[in-house]
Short mmCIF file of C-alpha atoms in Angstrom, two decimals:
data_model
loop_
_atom_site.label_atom_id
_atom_site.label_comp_id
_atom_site.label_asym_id
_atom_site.label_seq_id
_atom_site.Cartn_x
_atom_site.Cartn_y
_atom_site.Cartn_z
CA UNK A 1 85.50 125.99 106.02
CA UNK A 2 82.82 123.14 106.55
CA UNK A 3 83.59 122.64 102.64
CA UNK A 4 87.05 122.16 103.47
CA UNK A 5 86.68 120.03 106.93
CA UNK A 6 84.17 117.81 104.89
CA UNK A 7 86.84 117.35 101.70
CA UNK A 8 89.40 115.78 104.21
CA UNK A 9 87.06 113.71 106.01
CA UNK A 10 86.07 112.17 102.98
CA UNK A 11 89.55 111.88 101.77
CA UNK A 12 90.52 110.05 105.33
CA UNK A 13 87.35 108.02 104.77
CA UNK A 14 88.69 106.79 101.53
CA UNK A 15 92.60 106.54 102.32
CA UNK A 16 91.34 104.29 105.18
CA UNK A 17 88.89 102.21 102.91
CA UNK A 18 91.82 101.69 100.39
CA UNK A 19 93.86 100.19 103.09
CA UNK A 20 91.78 97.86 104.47
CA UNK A 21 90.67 96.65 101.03
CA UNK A 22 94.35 96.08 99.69
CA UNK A 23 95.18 94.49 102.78
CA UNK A 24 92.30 92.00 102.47
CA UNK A 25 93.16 91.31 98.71
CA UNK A 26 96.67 90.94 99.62
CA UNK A 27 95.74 88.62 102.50
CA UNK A 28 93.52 86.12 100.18
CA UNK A 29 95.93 85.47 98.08
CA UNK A 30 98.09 82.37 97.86
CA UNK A 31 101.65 82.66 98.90
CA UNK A 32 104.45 80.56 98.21
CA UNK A 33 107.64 79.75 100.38
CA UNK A 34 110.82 77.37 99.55
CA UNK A 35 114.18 76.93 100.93
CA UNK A 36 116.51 74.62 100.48
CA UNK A 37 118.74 71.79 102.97
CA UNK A 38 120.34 73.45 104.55
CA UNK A 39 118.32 76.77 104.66
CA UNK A 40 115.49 78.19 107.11
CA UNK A 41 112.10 78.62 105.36
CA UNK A 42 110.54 81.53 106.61
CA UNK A 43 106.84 82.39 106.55
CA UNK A 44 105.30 85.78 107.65
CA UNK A 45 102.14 86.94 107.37
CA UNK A 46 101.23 90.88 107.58
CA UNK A 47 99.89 91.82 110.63
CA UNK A 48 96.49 90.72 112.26
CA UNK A 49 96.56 88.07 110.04
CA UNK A 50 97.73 84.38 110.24
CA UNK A 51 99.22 81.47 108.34
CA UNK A 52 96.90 79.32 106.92
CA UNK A 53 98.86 76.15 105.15
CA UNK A 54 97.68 75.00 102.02
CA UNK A 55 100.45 72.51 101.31
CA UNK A 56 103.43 71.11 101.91
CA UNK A 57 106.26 69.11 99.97
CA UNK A 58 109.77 68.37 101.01
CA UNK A 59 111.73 66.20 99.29
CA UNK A 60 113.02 66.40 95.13
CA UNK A 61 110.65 66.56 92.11
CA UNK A 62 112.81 68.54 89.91
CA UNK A 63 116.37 68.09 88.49
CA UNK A 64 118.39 70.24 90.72
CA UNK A 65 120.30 72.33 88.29
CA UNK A 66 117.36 73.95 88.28
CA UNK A 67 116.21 74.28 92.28
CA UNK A 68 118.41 73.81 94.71
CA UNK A 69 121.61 72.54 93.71
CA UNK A 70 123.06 69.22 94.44
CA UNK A 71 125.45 69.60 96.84
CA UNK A 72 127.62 66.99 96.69
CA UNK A 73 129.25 66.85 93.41
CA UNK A 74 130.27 63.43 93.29
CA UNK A 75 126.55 62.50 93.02
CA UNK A 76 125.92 61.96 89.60
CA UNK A 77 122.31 60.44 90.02
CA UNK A 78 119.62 61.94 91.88
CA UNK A 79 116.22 61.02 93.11
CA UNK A 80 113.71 62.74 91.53
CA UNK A 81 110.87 60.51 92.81
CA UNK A 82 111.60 61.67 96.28
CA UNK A 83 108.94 62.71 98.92
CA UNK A 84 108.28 62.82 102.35
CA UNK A 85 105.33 62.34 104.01
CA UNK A 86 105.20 64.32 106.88
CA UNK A 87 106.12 67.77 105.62
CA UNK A 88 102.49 68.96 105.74
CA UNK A 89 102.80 67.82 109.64
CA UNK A 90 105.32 69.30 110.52
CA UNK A 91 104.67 72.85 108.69
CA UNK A 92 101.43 72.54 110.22
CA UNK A 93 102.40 72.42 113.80
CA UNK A 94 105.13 74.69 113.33
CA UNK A 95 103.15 77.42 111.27
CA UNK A 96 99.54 77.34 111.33
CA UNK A 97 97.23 79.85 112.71
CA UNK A 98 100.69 82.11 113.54
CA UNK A 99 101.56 85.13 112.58
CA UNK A 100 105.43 83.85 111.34
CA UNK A 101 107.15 80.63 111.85
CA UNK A 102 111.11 79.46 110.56
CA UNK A 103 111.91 75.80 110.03
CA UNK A 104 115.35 74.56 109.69
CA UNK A 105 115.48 72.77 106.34
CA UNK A 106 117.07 69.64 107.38
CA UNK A 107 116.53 65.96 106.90
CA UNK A 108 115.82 65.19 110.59
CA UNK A 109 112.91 67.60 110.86
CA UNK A 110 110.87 65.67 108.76
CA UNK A 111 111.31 61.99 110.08
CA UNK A 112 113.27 59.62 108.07
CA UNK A 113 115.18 60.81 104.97
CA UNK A 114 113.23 59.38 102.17
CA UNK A 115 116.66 59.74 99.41
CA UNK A 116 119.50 60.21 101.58
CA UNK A 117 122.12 60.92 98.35
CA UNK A 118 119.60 63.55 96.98
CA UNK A 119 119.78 67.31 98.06
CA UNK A 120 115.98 68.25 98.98
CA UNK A 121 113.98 71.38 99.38
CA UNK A 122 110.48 72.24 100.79
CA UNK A 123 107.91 73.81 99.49
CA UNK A 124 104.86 75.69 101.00
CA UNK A 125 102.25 77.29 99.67
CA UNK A 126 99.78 79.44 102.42
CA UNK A 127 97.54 82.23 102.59
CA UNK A 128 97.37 84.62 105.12
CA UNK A 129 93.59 85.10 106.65
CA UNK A 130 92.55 87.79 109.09
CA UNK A 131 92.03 86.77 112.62
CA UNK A 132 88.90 86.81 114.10
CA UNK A 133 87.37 89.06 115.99
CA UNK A 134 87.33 86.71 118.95
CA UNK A 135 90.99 85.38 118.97
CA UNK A 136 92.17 88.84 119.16
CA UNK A 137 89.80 89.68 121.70
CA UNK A 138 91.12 86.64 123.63
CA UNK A 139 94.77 87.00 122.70
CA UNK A 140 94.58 90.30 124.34
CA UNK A 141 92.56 88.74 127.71
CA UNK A 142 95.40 86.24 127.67
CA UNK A 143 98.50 89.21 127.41
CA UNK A 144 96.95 90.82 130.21
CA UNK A 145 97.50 87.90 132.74
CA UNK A 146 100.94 88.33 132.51
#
């Protein structure tokens, strides 16, 4: 019986181990988000993790028959030189360090419209790191007040 009771302790042991370990790998990695006008980009991280933003482009770098469609058809030229340059400011204070975030995909989010005829999209890559010991210690002091 001690056999037995030490067989499934070892096998909790190890079921536990593996879960941690593929959530760490899984957390490490780089992620990749994109949505276009129109659309809500949505980011979410597993949980007792975070969003940690690696970059961010909105605007048109590709033809879009092949992301995100023009929509307008009457548009027969596009920019494809078209960029903004506050995406990474705006995904920043909307995502980082949180466990999910959704931003509207639309031209007014990100300041001026840098190609007004051009359909855009946005594109974020992020990881997702573990929180720290000490932010969940004093996310939970903070829950408590309330």
């Amino acid at each position: 019986q001690a056999f037995i009771s030490a067989v499934v302790t070892l096998n909790c042991f190890y079921s536990i181990l593996f879960f941690y370990s593929t959530d760490v790998l899984s957390a490490s990695d780089n992620h990749t988000a994109h949505a276009c006008d129109g659309e809500t980009l949505s980011i979410r991280c597993p949980t007792r993790t975070s969003v940690a933003v690696v970059s961010a482009f909105y605007g048109r770098r590709v033809p879009s028959p092949y992301l995100c469609p023009q929509a307008n058809p009457n548009i027969t030229e596009e920019n494809t030189d078209c960029t903004s340059t506050t995406a990474i400011q705006k995904v920043m204070s909307e995502c980082q360090d949180r466990r999910e975030c959704q931003i509207p995909v639309v031209s007014p989010v990100f300041g001026q419209d840098p190609c007004p005829e051009t359909s855009k999209y946005i594109i974020v890559s992020y990881k997702c790191k573990h929180r720290s010991e000490t932010e969940i210690t004093h996310f939970s002091h903070l829950v408590g007040r309330f």
